[in-house]
Coordinates of C-alpha atoms (C1' of nucleotides) in Angstrom, one line a residue:
Chain A
M1 CA 49.5 189.7 127.1
P2 CA 47.9 185.6 126.3
L3 CA 51.2 183.3 126.5
T4 CA 50.5 181.5 124.0
P5 CA 47.4 183.3 121.3
R6 CA 45.8 179.9 120.4
P7 CA 44.5 178.9 117.4
Y8 CA 39.8 179.1 117.5
H9 CA 39.9 175.4 116.3
H10 CA 42.1 173.0 117.7
G11 CA 42.5 171.0 114.3
N12 CA 42.8 167.4 115.5
L13 CA 41.1 167.1 119.4
R14 CA 40.0 164.0 118.6
Q15 CA 43.1 162.5 118.8
A16 CA 44.8 164.8 121.4
L17 CA 42.3 164.1 123.4
I18 CA 43.3 160.5 123.0
D19 CA 46.6 160.6 123.5
M20 CA 46.4 163.5 126.1
A21 CA 44.6 160.5 128.3
V22 CA 47.2 158.2 127.9
T23 CA 50.0 160.4 129.2
V24 CA 47.5 161.7 132.3
A25 CA 46.3 158.4 133.4
E26 CA 50.4 157.0 132.5
E27 CA 51.8 160.2 134.8
T28 CA 48.8 159.8 137.7
G29 CA 48.8 155.8 137.8
K30 CA 45.2 156.1 138.2
D31 CA 42.8 154.8 135.8
I32 CA 39.9 157.1 136.0
I33 CA 41.4 160.1 134.2
S34 CA 39.4 163.3 134.9
V35 CA 37.9 165.1 130.8
R36 CA 38.4 168.3 133.0
E37 CA 42.0 167.7 133.3
V38 CA 42.6 166.3 129.7
A39 CA 41.1 169.3 128.5
R40 CA 43.0 171.7 130.9
R41 CA 46.5 170.2 129.3
L42 CA 45.4 170.7 125.8
G43 CA 44.2 174.8 126.8
V44 CA 41.0 173.9 125.6
S45 CA 37.4 174.6 127.5
S46 CA 36.3 172.5 129.8
G47 CA 33.4 171.0 127.1
A48 CA 35.5 170.7 124.1
P49 CA 36.1 166.7 125.1
F50 CA 32.1 166.2 124.5
R51 CA 32.2 167.8 121.0
H52 CA 33.8 164.9 120.4
F53 CA 32.9 161.9 123.0
P54 CA 29.4 161.6 124.4
D55 CA 31.3 161.4 127.7
R56 CA 34.0 159.8 129.2
E57 CA 33.3 156.5 129.0
S58 CA 33.2 156.4 125.3
L59 CA 36.6 158.5 125.0
M60 CA 37.8 155.7 127.8
T61 CA 36.6 153.1 124.5
A62 CA 38.7 154.7 122.1
V63 CA 41.3 154.6 124.3
A64 CA 40.6 150.9 124.3
E65 CA 40.5 150.3 120.8
E66 CA 43.9 151.8 120.4
A67 CA 45.9 150.1 122.5
L68 CA 43.9 146.8 122.1
V69 CA 44.8 147.1 118.7
R70 CA 48.6 147.8 119.1
L71 CA 48.4 144.4 121.4
R72 CA 47.1 142.4 119.0
L73 CA 49.9 143.7 116.4
R74 CA 52.5 142.7 119.1
V75 CA 51.3 139.0 119.5
E76 CA 51.2 139.0 115.3
R77 CA 54.6 140.2 114.8
D78 CA 56.1 138.3 117.4
Q79 CA 54.0 134.9 116.7
L80 CA 56.6 135.2 112.9
D81 CA 59.7 135.3 114.4
A82 CA 58.6 132.4 116.9
P83 CA 59.5 128.6 115.9
A84 CA 57.8 125.9 114.1
D85 CA 56.7 124.0 117.6
P86 CA 53.2 125.2 119.3
I87 CA 54.9 124.7 122.7
A88 CA 57.4 126.9 122.0
R89 CA 54.9 129.7 120.0
L90 CA 52.6 129.6 123.0
K91 CA 55.4 130.3 125.2
A92 CA 56.4 133.0 123.1
L93 CA 52.5 134.2 123.3
G94 CA 52.6 134.2 127.1
R95 CA 55.6 136.0 126.5
T96 CA 54.2 138.8 124.8
F97 CA 51.2 139.2 126.4
I98 CA 53.5 139.7 130.0
Q99 CA 55.3 142.1 128.1
W100 CA 53.5 143.9 126.9
A101 CA 51.5 144.5 130.1
L102 CA 54.4 145.6 131.8
H103 CA 55.5 147.9 129.9
N104 CA 51.6 149.6 129.8
P105 CA 50.4 148.8 132.4
T106 CA 47.3 151.7 132.8
Q107 CA 46.1 150.4 128.9
F108 CA 46.5 146.9 130.0
R109 CA 44.3 147.5 132.9
L110 CA 42.0 149.5 131.2
V111 CA 41.4 147.4 128.3
S112 CA 41.7 144.2 131.0
S113 CA 39.5 145.4 133.6
R114 CA 35.9 146.5 131.7
R115 CA 34.7 149.1 134.2
L116 CA 35.3 152.3 132.2
F117 CA 33.6 151.3 129.2
E118 CA 31.4 149.4 127.7
F119 CA 33.4 146.4 125.5
D120 CA 30.3 145.5 123.4
R121 CA 29.8 148.7 122.7
S122 CA 32.9 148.7 120.5
A123 CA 33.3 148.0 117.0
S124 CA 36.7 147.1 117.0
L125 CA 37.1 145.7 120.7
P126 CA 35.1 141.8 120.2
V127 CA 37.3 142.1 116.6
H128 CA 40.7 142.5 118.6
F129 CA 40.4 140.7 121.3
D130 CA 39.0 137.9 119.5
A131 CA 41.8 137.5 117.0
V132 CA 44.5 137.0 119.6
R133 CA 42.2 134.3 121.1
Q134 CA 42.1 132.5 118.3
I135 CA 45.9 132.3 118.0
T136 CA 45.9 131.2 121.5
M137 CA 43.3 127.9 120.0
D138 CA 44.8 127.2 117.1
L139 CA 48.7 126.7 118.8
V140 CA 46.5 124.4 121.7
E141 CA 44.4 122.8 119.4
Q142 CA 48.0 121.7 117.5
A143 CA 49.6 121.1 120.7
Q144 CA 47.5 118.8 121.8
L145 CA 46.8 116.8 118.3
A146 CA 51.0 115.9 118.4
G147 CA 50.7 115.3 121.3
L148 CA 53.0 117.9 124.0
L149 CA 49.6 119.4 126.0
P150 CA 47.6 116.9 127.3
A151 CA 44.5 115.9 126.1
G152 CA 40.9 117.2 127.1
S153 CA 38.7 120.2 126.5
L154 CA 40.7 122.5 124.0
P155 CA 38.9 126.0 125.6
E156 CA 39.4 125.0 129.1
M157 CA 43.2 124.4 127.9
A158 CA 43.5 127.5 126.1
L159 CA 41.6 129.3 128.9
A160 CA 43.7 127.9 131.2
L161 CA 47.0 129.0 129.8
R162 CA 45.2 132.5 128.9
A163 CA 44.3 132.8 132.9
L164 CA 48.3 131.5 133.8
A165 CA 50.2 134.4 131.6
Y166 CA 46.5 136.7 132.7
G167 CA 47.3 136.2 136.2
L168 CA 50.9 136.1 136.3
A169 CA 51.0 140.1 134.3
R170 CA 47.2 141.0 136.6
M171 CA 49.2 140.4 139.9
Q172 CA 52.5 142.4 139.3
V173 CA 50.2 145.9 138.1
D174 CA 48.3 145.2 140.6
G175 CA 51.0 145.7 142.6
Q176 CA 50.8 141.8 144.5
L177 CA 54.6 141.0 143.7
P178 CA 56.4 142.6 146.6
Q179 CA 54.1 140.3 149.1
W180 CA 55.2 137.2 146.6
R181 CA 59.1 138.2 147.7
V182 CA 59.6 138.6 143.4
D183 CA 61.8 141.0 143.3
T184 CA 61.6 144.9 141.5
S185 CA 64.4 143.7 139.5
E186 CA 63.5 140.4 138.4
T187 CA 59.7 140.6 138.0
E188 CA 59.9 140.2 134.4
R189 CA 62.0 137.4 134.2
T190 CA 60.1 135.4 137.2
L191 CA 56.5 135.5 135.8
I192 CA 57.9 134.7 132.2
A193 CA 59.8 131.5 133.8
A194 CA 56.6 130.7 136.7
L195 CA 54.9 130.9 132.9
D196 CA 57.8 128.7 131.7
L197 CA 57.5 126.3 134.4
I198 CA 53.5 125.2 133.5
V199 CA 54.6 125.2 129.7
D200 CA 57.6 122.6 129.8
G201 CA 55.2 120.5 132.9
L202 CA 52.3 119.8 130.4
S203 CA 54.3 119.2 127.7
R204 CA 55.9 116.6 129.7
A205 CA 52.6 114.9 131.0
R206 CA 51.9 111.6 130.9
P207 CA 48.2 110.3 129.4
A208 CA 46.2 110.7 132.0
P209 CA 44.6 106.9 133.1
S210 CA 41.5 106.3 131.8
Chain B
M1 CA 38.6 149.7 171.5
P2 CA 35.4 149.9 173.7
L3 CA 33.7 147.2 174.1
T4 CA 30.9 148.9 174.4
P5 CA 30.1 150.7 171.6
R6 CA 29.4 154.4 172.2
P7 CA 25.6 154.9 170.9
Y8 CA 25.1 158.0 168.3
H9 CA 21.4 157.1 167.2
H10 CA 22.0 153.5 165.5
G11 CA 24.9 152.0 167.3
N12 CA 28.1 151.9 166.2
L13 CA 28.7 154.5 163.3
R14 CA 32.6 153.5 162.5
Q15 CA 30.7 149.7 161.6
A16 CA 28.0 150.9 159.7
L17 CA 29.6 152.6 157.2
I18 CA 32.6 149.8 156.6
D19 CA 29.1 147.5 155.9
M20 CA 26.9 150.3 154.3
A21 CA 30.7 150.7 151.9
V22 CA 30.1 147.0 151.3
T23 CA 26.5 147.1 150.4
V24 CA 26.6 150.4 148.4
A25 CA 29.8 148.6 146.2
E26 CA 27.6 145.1 145.7
E27 CA 25.0 147.5 144.5
T28 CA 26.0 150.0 142.0
G29 CA 29.0 147.4 140.9
K30 CA 31.7 149.9 140.7
D31 CA 34.4 150.0 143.0
I32 CA 34.4 153.9 143.8
I33 CA 32.0 154.6 146.4
S34 CA 30.8 157.7 147.5
V35 CA 31.9 158.6 151.2
R36 CA 28.7 160.6 150.6
E37 CA 25.7 158.2 149.6
V38 CA 26.7 155.8 152.4
A39 CA 26.7 158.9 155.2
R40 CA 23.0 160.0 152.9
R41 CA 22.0 155.8 153.6
L42 CA 23.1 156.3 157.4
G43 CA 21.2 159.5 157.6
V44 CA 24.4 161.1 159.1
S45 CA 25.3 164.7 157.3
S46 CA 28.2 164.7 154.7
G47 CA 30.8 165.0 157.4
A48 CA 30.2 161.9 159.9
P49 CA 32.1 159.5 158.2
F50 CA 35.7 162.0 158.2
R51 CA 35.5 161.3 162.4
H52 CA 35.9 157.3 161.6
F53 CA 38.0 157.9 159.1
P54 CA 40.2 160.2 157.6
D55 CA 39.8 159.9 154.4
R56 CA 38.0 157.9 151.6
E57 CA 41.4 155.9 151.6
S58 CA 40.6 154.5 154.9
L59 CA 37.1 153.5 154.8
M60 CA 37.9 150.9 152.4
T61 CA 41.1 149.7 153.7
A62 CA 38.7 148.8 156.2
V63 CA 36.2 147.6 153.9
A64 CA 38.7 145.1 152.4
E65 CA 41.0 144.3 155.9
E66 CA 37.4 142.7 156.5
A67 CA 36.8 140.7 153.0
L68 CA 40.7 139.3 153.7
V69 CA 39.8 137.5 157.0
R70 CA 36.8 136.2 155.3
L71 CA 38.6 134.7 153.0
R72 CA 41.4 133.4 155.3
L73 CA 39.4 132.5 157.2
R74 CA 37.1 130.3 154.5
V75 CA 40.5 128.7 153.5
E76 CA 41.8 127.2 156.3
R77 CA 38.1 125.8 157.1
D78 CA 37.8 124.5 153.6
Q79 CA 41.6 122.9 153.9
L80 CA 40.4 121.1 157.1
D81 CA 37.9 118.9 155.3
A82 CA 40.2 118.6 152.1
P83 CA 41.7 114.6 152.3
A84 CA 45.2 114.7 152.6
D85 CA 47.1 114.5 150.0
P86 CA 48.8 117.2 148.2
I87 CA 47.6 117.4 145.1
A88 CA 43.9 117.2 146.5
R89 CA 44.6 119.9 148.7
L90 CA 46.1 122.7 146.1
K91 CA 43.2 121.9 144.1
A92 CA 40.5 122.2 147.2
L93 CA 42.7 126.0 147.6
G94 CA 41.8 127.1 144.1
R95 CA 38.6 126.1 144.5
T96 CA 37.9 127.9 147.8
F97 CA 40.1 131.0 145.8
I98 CA 38.1 131.1 142.8
Q99 CA 34.8 130.7 144.8
W100 CA 34.7 133.3 147.0
A101 CA 36.3 135.5 144.4
L102 CA 32.4 135.0 142.2
H103 CA 30.3 135.1 145.0
N104 CA 32.4 138.4 146.8
P105 CA 33.4 140.0 143.2
T106 CA 33.3 143.8 144.4
Q107 CA 35.3 143.0 147.5
F108 CA 37.1 140.2 145.5
R109 CA 38.1 143.2 143.6
L110 CA 38.3 145.2 146.1
V111 CA 41.6 143.4 148.0
S112 CA 43.0 142.4 144.5
S113 CA 43.5 145.2 143.3
R114 CA 44.9 147.8 145.5
R115 CA 44.4 150.8 143.9
L116 CA 41.8 152.4 146.1
F117 CA 44.3 151.6 149.6
E118 CA 47.7 151.6 150.8
F119 CA 48.4 147.6 151.3
D120 CA 51.4 148.4 153.2
R121 CA 50.2 150.8 156.1
S122 CA 47.7 148.1 157.2
A123 CA 48.8 146.3 160.0
S124 CA 46.1 143.2 158.9
L125 CA 46.2 143.0 155.4
P126 CA 49.7 141.8 155.2
V127 CA 49.0 139.5 157.5
H128 CA 46.3 137.5 156.5
F129 CA 47.7 137.8 152.7
D130 CA 50.5 135.7 154.1
A131 CA 49.5 133.5 155.4
V132 CA 47.0 132.7 152.9
R133 CA 50.4 133.0 150.7
Q134 CA 52.4 129.9 153.5
I135 CA 49.4 127.7 152.6
T136 CA 50.1 127.6 149.1
M137 CA 53.5 127.7 149.8
D138 CA 53.9 124.4 152.0
L139 CA 50.9 122.6 149.8
V140 CA 53.8 122.9 146.7
E141 CA 56.9 121.5 148.7
Q142 CA 55.1 118.9 149.8
A143 CA 53.5 118.3 146.1
Q144 CA 57.3 118.7 145.0
L145 CA 58.4 116.4 147.6
A146 CA 56.2 113.6 146.5
G147 CA 57.1 114.1 142.9
L148 CA 53.3 114.9 142.0
L149 CA 54.6 118.3 140.7
P150 CA 57.6 118.8 138.7
A151 CA 60.9 119.9 140.5
G152 CA 61.6 123.1 140.2
S153 CA 61.7 126.7 141.8
L154 CA 59.3 126.4 144.9
P155 CA 58.8 130.0 144.8
E156 CA 57.9 130.3 140.9
M157 CA 55.7 126.7 141.1
A158 CA 53.5 128.4 143.8
L159 CA 53.3 132.3 141.5
A160 CA 52.6 130.2 138.7
L161 CA 49.4 128.5 140.4
R162 CA 47.8 131.0 142.4
A163 CA 48.5 133.5 139.1
L164 CA 46.6 130.5 136.9
A165 CA 43.6 130.8 139.8
Y166 CA 43.8 134.3 140.3
G167 CA 43.9 134.6 136.4
L168 CA 41.2 132.6 135.9
A169 CA 38.3 134.5 138.8
R170 CA 40.2 137.4 137.7
M171 CA 38.6 136.9 134.1
Q172 CA 35.3 136.5 135.6
V173 CA 35.4 139.5 138.2
D174 CA 36.3 141.5 134.4
G175 CA 33.6 140.2 132.7
Q176 CA 35.9 139.0 130.0
L177 CA 34.8 135.0 129.8
P178 CA 31.3 135.8 127.6
Q179 CA 34.7 136.2 124.7
W180 CA 35.7 132.8 125.6
R181 CA 32.3 131.2 125.2
V182 CA 31.9 130.4 128.4
D183 CA 28.1 130.2 129.2
T184 CA 26.9 132.1 131.6
S185 CA 25.1 129.0 133.7
E186 CA 28.5 127.1 133.7
T187 CA 31.2 129.8 134.7
E188 CA 31.6 128.1 138.0
R189 CA 31.8 124.5 137.1
T190 CA 34.5 126.0 134.2
L191 CA 37.7 127.8 135.4
I192 CA 37.6 124.5 138.3
A193 CA 37.8 122.8 135.2
A194 CA 40.6 124.7 133.8
L195 CA 42.1 125.0 137.6
D196 CA 42.2 121.0 137.7
L197 CA 43.6 121.0 133.6
I198 CA 46.4 121.9 134.8
V199 CA 47.4 120.7 138.2
D200 CA 46.3 116.9 137.3
G201 CA 48.3 117.4 134.1
L202 CA 51.4 119.0 135.7
S203 CA 50.9 115.6 138.8
R204 CA 51.3 113.6 135.7
A205 CA 55.0 115.2 133.8
R206 CA 57.9 112.7 133.7
P207 CA 61.2 114.5 135.3
A208 CA 62.5 116.9 132.6
P209 CA 65.3 116.0 130.5
S210 CA 69.3 117.1 132.4
Chain C
dA1 C1' 33.3 163.5 172.7
dC2 C1' 30.2 163.4 168.5
dC3 C1' 27.4 165.4 164.9
dT4 C1' 25.7 168.9 162.2
dG5 C1' 26.2 172.2 158.2
dA6 C1' 28.1 175.5 155.7
dA7 C1' 31.9 175.9 153.1
dC8 C1' 35.6 175.3 149.7
dA9 C1' 37.6 173.5 145.6
dC10 C1' 37.2 169.7 142.2
dC11 C1' 34.1 167.3 138.9
dG12 C1' 31.2 166.1 134.7
dT13 C1' 28.0 167.6 131.4
dT14 C1' 24.8 170.2 129.2
dC15 C1' 23.6 174.0 126.0
dA16 C1' 23.3 179.2 124.5
dA17 C1' 26.3 182.4 122.5
dG18 C1' 30.3 183.0 119.7
dT19 C1' 33.7 182.6 116.4
Chain D
dA1 C1' 32.0 173.3 112.4
dC2 C1' 34.2 173.9 116.0
dC3 C1' 34.6 175.2 120.8
dT4 C1' 34.1 178.9 124.8
dG5 C1' 31.9 179.9 129.6
dA6 C1' 28.0 180.2 132.9
dA7 C1' 25.5 176.7 134.7
dC8 C1' 23.8 172.7 137.0
dA9 C1' 24.5 168.7 140.4
dC10 C1' 27.3 166.4 142.2
dC11 C1' 32.2 164.6 144.3
dG12 C1' 35.5 164.7 149.0
dT13 C1' 37.2 167.1 152.7
dT14 C1' 37.6 171.0 156.2
dC15 C1' 36.1 173.0 160.1
dA16 C1' 33.2 176.6 163.8
dA17 C1' 29.3 175.9 165.7
dG18 C1' 26.2 172.4 168.1
dT19 C1' 24.2 168.8 171.1

DNA sequence: ACCTGAACACCGTTCAAGT
DNA sequence: ACCTGAACACCGTTCAAGT
């Protein structure tokens, strides 16, 4: 007797594949998931996923698209609650970024290291990435105009601040913080403190001598 | 470890496997290499590598160990040529780190994201990692004592500066710089300029109000 | 002592056949 | 239109057998 008779047509297999891929990635901690295992867990045959995605890369692209939209929405929502001061807003942006990465490590890794899909082949990935980037650029520009950040190349300053938040998040996700003697229970607090240390320091910088 | 390696038909299979693993990784751009392909290219059977490494993870650990030693030696050598000023030395350290990452992207990725081996199972990895970390800590401490960096938690300031260099290097290696409108031919210059912008800004910070 | 090569249990992907 | 399941060409790893 079959334990659970399953319908021949799944219903919404495409979405189920995306959701199960996230689940499997989070459970195994691996960034490369097995399409066969995803299919197996959903009770469909090994060939079924390839009716909805031409290859594993395309499935991972769909997962990355959903993840990046969620990051963008969270950034935009947190910015609504942030004060008007551009320095405070920049710190809030960094905090959102770090917290999202720490709470969604596999999705952060997937979106960040573009090794499992073609970033430019997606219609949505560049759009959402750019929305977050534009928020960063605007805040840095406002801060520079208000004399709250050192003058100098706007793109380079924005890049550096993004790299700071990215590097802090990445070091945790890559498992490097134990080697930096960061207590596991203090990780999030430490990363945010390190971020604030730099931003606050920069906001107190004297003009460069000409 | 015998001083005179026992010959097989090429020489020392253990070392040949490590070298070929690097070659294959650099050629394919993938961070996961096929042990079978490494064996095939060396003209040995598919089972031969497992006489020298219990599994692929162990082979990748050996590759990572060699890579990290090379990074450490480069850092130490470049510090010899750097000026006495701790700010200049910190910038030189960041430059060495970024340049090494950009010129050895697959090895940088392997050493950084510890997904392909167990960092703590290696006797040498923690030692060399810590040597570089200690150089960072010493320079930050000297800079703080000389009033060239903001006061505040030494470990957090060192972590933040490392994260800055790490983030800049990672963004390039992860292929994100095109989305930040960084011209391909200007990558290295831009990353170093971004690093200097932050370090120089911090070195001009006024004391925090109490 | 070191290496071979068959064997096993996995993959991703394809495709004729079924519903 | 959607899914199955066999088939193919790969893997990592093991191990009895060869040199």
